[in-house]
JSON list of C-alpha atoms in Angstrom, two decimals:
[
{"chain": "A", "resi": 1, "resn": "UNK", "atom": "CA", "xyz": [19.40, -6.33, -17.41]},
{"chain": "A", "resi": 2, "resn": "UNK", "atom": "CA", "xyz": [22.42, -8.16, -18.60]},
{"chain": "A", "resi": 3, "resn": "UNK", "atom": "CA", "xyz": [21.70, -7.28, -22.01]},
{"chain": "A", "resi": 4, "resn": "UNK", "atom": "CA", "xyz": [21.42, -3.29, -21.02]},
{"chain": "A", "resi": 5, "resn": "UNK", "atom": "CA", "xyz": [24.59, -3.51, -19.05]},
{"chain": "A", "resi": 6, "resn": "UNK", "atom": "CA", "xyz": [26.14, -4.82, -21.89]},
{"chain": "A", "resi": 7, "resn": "UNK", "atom": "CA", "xyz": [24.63, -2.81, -24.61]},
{"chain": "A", "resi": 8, "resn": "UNK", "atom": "CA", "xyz": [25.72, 0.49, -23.27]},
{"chain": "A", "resi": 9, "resn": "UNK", "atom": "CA", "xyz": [28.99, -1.42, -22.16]},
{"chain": "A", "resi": 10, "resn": "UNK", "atom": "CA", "xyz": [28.83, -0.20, -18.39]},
{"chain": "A", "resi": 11, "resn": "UNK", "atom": "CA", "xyz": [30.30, -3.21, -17.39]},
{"chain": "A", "resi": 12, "resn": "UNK", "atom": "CA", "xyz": [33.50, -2.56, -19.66]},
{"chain": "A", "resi": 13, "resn": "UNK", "atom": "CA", "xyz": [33.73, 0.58, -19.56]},
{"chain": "A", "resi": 14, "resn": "UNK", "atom": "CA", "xyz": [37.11, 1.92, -17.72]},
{"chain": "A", "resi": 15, "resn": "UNK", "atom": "CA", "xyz": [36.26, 3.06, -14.40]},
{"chain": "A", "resi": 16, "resn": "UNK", "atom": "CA", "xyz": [33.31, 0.89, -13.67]},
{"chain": "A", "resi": 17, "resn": "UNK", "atom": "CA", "xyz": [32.69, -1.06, -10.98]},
{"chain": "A", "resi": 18, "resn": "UNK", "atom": "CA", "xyz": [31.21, -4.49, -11.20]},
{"chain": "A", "resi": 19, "resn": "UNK", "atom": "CA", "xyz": [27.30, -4.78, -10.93]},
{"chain": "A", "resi": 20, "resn": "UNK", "atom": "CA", "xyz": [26.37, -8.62, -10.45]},
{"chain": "A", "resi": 21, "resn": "UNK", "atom": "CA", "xyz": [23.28, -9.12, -11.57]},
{"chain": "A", "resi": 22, "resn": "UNK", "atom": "CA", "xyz": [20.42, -12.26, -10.66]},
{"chain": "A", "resi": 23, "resn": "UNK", "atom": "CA", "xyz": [17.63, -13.25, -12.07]},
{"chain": "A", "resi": 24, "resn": "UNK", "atom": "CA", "xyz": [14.31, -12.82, -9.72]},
{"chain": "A", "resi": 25, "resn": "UNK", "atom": "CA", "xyz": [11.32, -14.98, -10.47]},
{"chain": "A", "resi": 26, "resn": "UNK", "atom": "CA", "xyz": [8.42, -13.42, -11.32]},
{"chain": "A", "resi": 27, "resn": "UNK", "atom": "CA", "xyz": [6.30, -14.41, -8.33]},
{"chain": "A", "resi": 28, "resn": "UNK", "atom": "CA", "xyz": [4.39, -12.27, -5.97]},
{"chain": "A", "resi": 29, "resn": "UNK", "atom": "CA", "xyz": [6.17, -11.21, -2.91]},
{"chain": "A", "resi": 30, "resn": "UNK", "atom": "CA", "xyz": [9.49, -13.10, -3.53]},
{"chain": "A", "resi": 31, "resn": "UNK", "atom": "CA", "xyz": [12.16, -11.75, -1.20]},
{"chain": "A", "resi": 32, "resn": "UNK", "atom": "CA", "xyz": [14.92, -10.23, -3.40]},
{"chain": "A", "resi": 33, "resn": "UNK", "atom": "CA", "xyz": [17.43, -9.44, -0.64]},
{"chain": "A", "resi": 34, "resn": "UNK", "atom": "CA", "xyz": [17.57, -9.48, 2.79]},
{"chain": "A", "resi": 35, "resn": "UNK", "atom": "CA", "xyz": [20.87, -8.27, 5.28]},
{"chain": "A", "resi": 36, "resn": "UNK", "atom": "CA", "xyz": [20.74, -7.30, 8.82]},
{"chain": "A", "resi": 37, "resn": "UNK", "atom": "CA", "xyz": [19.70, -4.08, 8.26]},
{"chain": "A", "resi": 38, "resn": "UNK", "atom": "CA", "xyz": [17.33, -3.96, 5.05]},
{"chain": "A", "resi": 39, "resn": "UNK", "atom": "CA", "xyz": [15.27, -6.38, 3.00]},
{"chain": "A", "resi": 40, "resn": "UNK", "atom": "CA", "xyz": [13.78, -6.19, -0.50]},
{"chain": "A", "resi": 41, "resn": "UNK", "atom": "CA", "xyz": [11.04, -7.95, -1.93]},
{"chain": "A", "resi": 42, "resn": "UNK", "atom": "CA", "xyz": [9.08, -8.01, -5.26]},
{"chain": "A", "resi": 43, "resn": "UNK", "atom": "CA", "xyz": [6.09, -8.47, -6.56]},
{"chain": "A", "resi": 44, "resn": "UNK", "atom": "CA", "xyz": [5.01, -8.31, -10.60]},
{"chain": "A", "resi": 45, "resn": "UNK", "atom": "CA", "xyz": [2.83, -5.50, -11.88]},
{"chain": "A", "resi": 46, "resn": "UNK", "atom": "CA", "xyz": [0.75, -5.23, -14.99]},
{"chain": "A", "resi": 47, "resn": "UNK", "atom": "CA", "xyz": [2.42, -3.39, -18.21]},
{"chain": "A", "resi": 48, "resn": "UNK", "atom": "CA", "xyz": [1.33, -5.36, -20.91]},
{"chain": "A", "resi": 49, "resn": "UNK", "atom": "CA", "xyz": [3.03, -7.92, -22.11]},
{"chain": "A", "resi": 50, "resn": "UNK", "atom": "CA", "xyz": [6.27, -6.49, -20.49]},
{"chain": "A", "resi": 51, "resn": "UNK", "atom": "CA", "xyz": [7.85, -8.15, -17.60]},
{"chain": "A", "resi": 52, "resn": "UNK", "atom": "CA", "xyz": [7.95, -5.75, -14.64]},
{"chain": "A", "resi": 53, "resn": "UNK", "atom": "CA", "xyz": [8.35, -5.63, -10.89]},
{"chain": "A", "resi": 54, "resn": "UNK", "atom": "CA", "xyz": [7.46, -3.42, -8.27]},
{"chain": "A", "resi": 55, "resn": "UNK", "atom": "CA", "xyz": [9.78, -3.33, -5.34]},
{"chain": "A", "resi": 56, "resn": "UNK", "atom": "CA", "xyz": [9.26, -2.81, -1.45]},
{"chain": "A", "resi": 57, "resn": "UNK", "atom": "CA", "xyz": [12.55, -2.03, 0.35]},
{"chain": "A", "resi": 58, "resn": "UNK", "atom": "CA", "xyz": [11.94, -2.09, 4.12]},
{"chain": "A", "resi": 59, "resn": "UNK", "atom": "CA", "xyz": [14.09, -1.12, 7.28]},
{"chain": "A", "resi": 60, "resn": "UNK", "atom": "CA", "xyz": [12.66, -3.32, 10.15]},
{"chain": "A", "resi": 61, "resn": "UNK", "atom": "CA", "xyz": [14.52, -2.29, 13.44]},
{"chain": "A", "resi": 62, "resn": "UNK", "atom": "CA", "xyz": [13.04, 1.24, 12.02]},
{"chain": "A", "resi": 63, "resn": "UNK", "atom": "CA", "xyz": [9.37, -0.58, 10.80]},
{"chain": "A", "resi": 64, "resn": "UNK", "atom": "CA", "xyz": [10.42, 1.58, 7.36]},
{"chain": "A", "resi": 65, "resn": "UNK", "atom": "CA", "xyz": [8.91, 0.71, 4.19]},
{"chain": "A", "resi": 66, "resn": "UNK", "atom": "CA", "xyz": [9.29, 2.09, 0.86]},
{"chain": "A", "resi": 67, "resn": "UNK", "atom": "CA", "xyz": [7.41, 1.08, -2.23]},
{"chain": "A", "resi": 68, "resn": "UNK", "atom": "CA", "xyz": [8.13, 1.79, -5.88]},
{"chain": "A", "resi": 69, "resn": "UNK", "atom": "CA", "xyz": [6.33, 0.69, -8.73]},
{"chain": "A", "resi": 70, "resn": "UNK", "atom": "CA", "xyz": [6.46, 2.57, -12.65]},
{"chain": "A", "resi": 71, "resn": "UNK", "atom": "CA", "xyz": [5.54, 1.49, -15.38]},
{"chain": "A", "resi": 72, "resn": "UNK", "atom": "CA", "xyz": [2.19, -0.40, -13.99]},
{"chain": "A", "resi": 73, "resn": "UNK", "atom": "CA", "xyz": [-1.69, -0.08, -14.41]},
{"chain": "A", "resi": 74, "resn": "UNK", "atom": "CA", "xyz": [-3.10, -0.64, -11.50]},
{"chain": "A", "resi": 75, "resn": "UNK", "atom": "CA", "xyz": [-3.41, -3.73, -9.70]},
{"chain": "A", "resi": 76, "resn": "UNK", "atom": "CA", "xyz": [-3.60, -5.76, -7.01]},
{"chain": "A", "resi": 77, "resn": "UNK", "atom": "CA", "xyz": [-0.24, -6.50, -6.54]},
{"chain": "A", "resi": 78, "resn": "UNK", "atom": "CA", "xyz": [0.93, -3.64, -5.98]},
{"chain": "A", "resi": 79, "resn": "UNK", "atom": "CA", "xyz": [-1.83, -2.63, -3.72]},
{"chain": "A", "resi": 80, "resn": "UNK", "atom": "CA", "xyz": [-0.80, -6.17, -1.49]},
{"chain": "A", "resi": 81, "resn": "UNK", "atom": "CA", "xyz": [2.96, -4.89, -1.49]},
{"chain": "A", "resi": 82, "resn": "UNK", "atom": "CA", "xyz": [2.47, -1.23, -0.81]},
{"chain": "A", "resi": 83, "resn": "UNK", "atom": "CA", "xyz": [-0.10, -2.71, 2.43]},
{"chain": "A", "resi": 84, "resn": "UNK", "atom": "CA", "xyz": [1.09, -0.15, 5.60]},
{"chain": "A", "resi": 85, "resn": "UNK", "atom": "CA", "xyz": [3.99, 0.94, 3.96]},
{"chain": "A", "resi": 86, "resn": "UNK", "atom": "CA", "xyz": [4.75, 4.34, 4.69]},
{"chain": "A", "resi": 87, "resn": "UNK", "atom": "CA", "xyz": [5.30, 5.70, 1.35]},
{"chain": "A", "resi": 88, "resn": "UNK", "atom": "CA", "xyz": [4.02, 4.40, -1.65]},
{"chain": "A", "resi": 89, "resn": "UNK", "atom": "CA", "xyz": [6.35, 6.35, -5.03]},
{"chain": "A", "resi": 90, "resn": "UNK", "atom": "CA", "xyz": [3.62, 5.33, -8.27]},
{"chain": "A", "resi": 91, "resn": "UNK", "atom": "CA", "xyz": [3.29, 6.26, -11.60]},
{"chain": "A", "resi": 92, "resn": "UNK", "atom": "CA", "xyz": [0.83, 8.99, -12.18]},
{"chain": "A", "resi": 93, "resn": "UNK", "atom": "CA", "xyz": [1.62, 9.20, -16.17]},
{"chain": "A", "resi": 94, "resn": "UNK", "atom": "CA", "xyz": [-1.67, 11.40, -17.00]},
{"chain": "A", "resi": 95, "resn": "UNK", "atom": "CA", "xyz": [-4.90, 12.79, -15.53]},
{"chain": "A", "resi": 96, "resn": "UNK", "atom": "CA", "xyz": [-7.54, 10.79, -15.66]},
{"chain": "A", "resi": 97, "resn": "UNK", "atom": "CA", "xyz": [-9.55, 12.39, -18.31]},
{"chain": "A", "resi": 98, "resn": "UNK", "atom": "CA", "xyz": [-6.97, 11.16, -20.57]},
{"chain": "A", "resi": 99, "resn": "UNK", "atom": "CA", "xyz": [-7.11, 7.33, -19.98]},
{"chain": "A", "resi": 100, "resn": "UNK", "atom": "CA", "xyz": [-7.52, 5.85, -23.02]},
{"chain": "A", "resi": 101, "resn": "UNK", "atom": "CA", "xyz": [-4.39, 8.05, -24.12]},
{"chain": "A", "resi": 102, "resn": "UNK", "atom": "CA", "xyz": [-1.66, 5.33, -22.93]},
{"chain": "A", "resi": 103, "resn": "UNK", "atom": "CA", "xyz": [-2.20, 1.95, -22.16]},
{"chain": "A", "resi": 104, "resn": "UNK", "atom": "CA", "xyz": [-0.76, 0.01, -19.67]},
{"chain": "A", "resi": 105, "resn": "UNK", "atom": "CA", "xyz": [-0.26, 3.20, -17.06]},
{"chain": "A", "resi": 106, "resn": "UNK", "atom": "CA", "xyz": [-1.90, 4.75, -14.20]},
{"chain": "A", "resi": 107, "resn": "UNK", "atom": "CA", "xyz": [-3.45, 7.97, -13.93]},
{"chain": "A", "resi": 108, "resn": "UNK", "atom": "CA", "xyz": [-3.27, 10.49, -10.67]},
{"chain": "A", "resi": 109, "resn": "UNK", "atom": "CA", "xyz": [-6.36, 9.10, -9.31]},
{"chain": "A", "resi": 110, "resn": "UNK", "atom": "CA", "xyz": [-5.61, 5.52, -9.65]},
{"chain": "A", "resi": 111, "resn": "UNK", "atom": "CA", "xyz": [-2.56, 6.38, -7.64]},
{"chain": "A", "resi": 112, "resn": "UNK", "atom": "CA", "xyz": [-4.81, 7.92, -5.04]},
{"chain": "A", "resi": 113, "resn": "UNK", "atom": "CA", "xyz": [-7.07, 5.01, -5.26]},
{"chain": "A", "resi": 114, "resn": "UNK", "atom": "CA", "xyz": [-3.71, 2.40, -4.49]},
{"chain": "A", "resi": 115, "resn": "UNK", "atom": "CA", "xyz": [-2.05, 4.23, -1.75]},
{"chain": "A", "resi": 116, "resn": "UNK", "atom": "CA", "xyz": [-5.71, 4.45, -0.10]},
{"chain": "A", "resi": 117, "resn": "UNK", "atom": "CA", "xyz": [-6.22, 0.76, -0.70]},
{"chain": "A", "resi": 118, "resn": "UNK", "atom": "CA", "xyz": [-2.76, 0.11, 0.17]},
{"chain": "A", "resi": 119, "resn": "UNK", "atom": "CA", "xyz": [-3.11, 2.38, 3.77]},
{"chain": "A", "resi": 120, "resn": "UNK", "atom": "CA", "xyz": [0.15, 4.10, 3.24]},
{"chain": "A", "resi": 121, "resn": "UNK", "atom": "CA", "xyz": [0.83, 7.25, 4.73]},
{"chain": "A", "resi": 122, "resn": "UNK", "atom": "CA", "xyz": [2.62, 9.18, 1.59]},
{"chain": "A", "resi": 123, "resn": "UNK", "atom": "CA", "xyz": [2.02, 8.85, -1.78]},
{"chain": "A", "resi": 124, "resn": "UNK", "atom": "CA", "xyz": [4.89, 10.19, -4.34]},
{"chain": "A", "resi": 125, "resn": "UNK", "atom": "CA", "xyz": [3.69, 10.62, -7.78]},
{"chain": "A", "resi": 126, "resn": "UNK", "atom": "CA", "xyz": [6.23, 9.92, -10.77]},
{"chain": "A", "resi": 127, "resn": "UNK", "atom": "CA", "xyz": [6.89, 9.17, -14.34]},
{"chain": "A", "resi": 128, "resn": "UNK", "atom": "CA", "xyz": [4.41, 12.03, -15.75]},
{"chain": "A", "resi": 129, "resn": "UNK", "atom": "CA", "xyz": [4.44, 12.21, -19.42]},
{"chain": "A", "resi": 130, "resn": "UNK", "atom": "CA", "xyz": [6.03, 15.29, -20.09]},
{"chain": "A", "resi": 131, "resn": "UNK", "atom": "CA", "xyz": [3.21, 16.81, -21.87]},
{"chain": "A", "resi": 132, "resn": "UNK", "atom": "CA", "xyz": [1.73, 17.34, -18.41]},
{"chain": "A", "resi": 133, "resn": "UNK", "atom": "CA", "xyz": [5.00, 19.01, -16.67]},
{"chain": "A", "resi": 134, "resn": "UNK", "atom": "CA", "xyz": [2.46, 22.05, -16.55]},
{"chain": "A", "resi": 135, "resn": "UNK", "atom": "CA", "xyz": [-0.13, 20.66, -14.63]},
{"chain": "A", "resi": 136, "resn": "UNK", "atom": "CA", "xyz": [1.77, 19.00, -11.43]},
{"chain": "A", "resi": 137, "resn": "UNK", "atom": "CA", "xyz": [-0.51, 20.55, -8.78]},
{"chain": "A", "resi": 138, "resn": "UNK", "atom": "CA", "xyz": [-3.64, 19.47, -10.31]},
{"chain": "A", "resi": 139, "resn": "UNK", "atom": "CA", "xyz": [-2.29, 16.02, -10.96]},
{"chain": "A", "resi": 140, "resn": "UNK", "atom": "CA", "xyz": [-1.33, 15.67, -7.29]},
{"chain": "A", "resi": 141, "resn": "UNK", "atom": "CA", "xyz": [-5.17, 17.04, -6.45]},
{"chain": "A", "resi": 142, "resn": "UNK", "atom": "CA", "xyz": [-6.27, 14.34, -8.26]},
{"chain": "A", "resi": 143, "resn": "UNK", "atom": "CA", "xyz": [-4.69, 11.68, -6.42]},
{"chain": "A", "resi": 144, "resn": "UNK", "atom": "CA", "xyz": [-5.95, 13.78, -3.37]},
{"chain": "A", "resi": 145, "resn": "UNK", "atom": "CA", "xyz": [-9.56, 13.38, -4.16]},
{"chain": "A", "resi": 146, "resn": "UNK", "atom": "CA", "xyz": [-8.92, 9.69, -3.29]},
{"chain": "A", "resi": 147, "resn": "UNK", "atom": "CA", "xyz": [-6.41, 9.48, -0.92]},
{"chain": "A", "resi": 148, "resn": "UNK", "atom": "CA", "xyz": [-6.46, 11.45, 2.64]},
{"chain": "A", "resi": 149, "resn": "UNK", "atom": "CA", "xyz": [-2.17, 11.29, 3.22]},
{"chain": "A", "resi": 150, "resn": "UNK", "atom": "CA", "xyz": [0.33, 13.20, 1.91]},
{"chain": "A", "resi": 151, "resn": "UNK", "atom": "CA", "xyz": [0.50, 13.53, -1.89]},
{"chain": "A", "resi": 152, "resn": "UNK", "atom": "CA", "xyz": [4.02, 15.16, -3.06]},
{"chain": "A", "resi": 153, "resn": "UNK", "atom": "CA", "xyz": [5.27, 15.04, -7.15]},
{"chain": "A", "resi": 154, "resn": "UNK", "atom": "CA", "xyz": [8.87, 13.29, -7.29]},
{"chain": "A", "resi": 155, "resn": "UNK", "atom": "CA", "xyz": [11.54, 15.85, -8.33]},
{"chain": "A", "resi": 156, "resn": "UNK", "atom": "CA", "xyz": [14.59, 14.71, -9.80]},
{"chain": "A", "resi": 157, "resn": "UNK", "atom": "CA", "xyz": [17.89, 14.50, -7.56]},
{"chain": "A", "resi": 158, "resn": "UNK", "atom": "CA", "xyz": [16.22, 15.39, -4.75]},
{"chain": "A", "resi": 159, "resn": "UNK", "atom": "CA", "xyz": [15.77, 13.28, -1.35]},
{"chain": "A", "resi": 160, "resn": "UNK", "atom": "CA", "xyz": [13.31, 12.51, 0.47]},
{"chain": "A", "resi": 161, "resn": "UNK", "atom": "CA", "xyz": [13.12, 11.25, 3.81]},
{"chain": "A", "resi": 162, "resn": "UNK", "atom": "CA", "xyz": [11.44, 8.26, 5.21]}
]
């Protein structure tokens, strides 16, 4: 992170504020930070032989939890962070009769198949490859045929309540 920070010099630049940054282990479930009011733990998922976390941020007075993971085929991991979360935002980079297309990325339906597993109550679907912009709805069917909450595609800027 350092190393991106510093590449793109965003922690020189004039008007920046500074972003401290530490080093999380690479262990399943580690708690990254915890205050009062919010606590964030991570877990690593499986994209190749790139380093890469999925992250649960959870509000307990509220018994909130969010989980985000990109960049991931499935796994079990994820599936033991996500568990009763109440919305689970995963990759859903293709449909699933294009599999073999990318590797180390989940399709619509292994989405589904998580947030089922994981017994979350939304499931968010990001990081499409562009190439299937056009077919959003039938991407979030997909991960419908496996998974009986609420499917919605992640839009840019927009929020979205918990």
């Amino acid at each position: 992170m350092t190393d991106l920070l510093d590449l793109f010099a965003l922690r020189t630049r004039k008007g920046s504020f500074p972003v401290p940054v530490h080093g999380v282990e690479p262990r399943e479930g580690i708690e990254v930070l915890r205050t009062e009011s919010f606590a964030v733990s991570a877990s690593p998922n499986v994209h190749g032989n790139m380093p890469n976390l999925a992250l649960r941020f959870e509000v307990p007075e509220q018994r909130v939890a969010v989980v985000y993971s990109s960049d991931t085929e499935p796994c079990e991991e994820v599936v033991r962070l996500a568990r009763q979360a109440d919305t689970l935002i995963h990759e859903a980079t293709f449909p699933q009769r294009d599999r073999g297309r990318f590797g180390h990325h989940s399709t619509a339906a292994e989405a589904g198949q998580i947030a089922a597993r994981a017994g979350v109550r939304r499931l968010i679907l990001c990081h499409v490859e562009a190439d299937y912009h056009g077919e959003l709805e039938a991407l979030a069917a997909e991960a419908r045929a496996h998974f009986q909450g609420t499917v919605e595609i992640a839009e840019e800027f927009l929020p979205y309540p918990i």
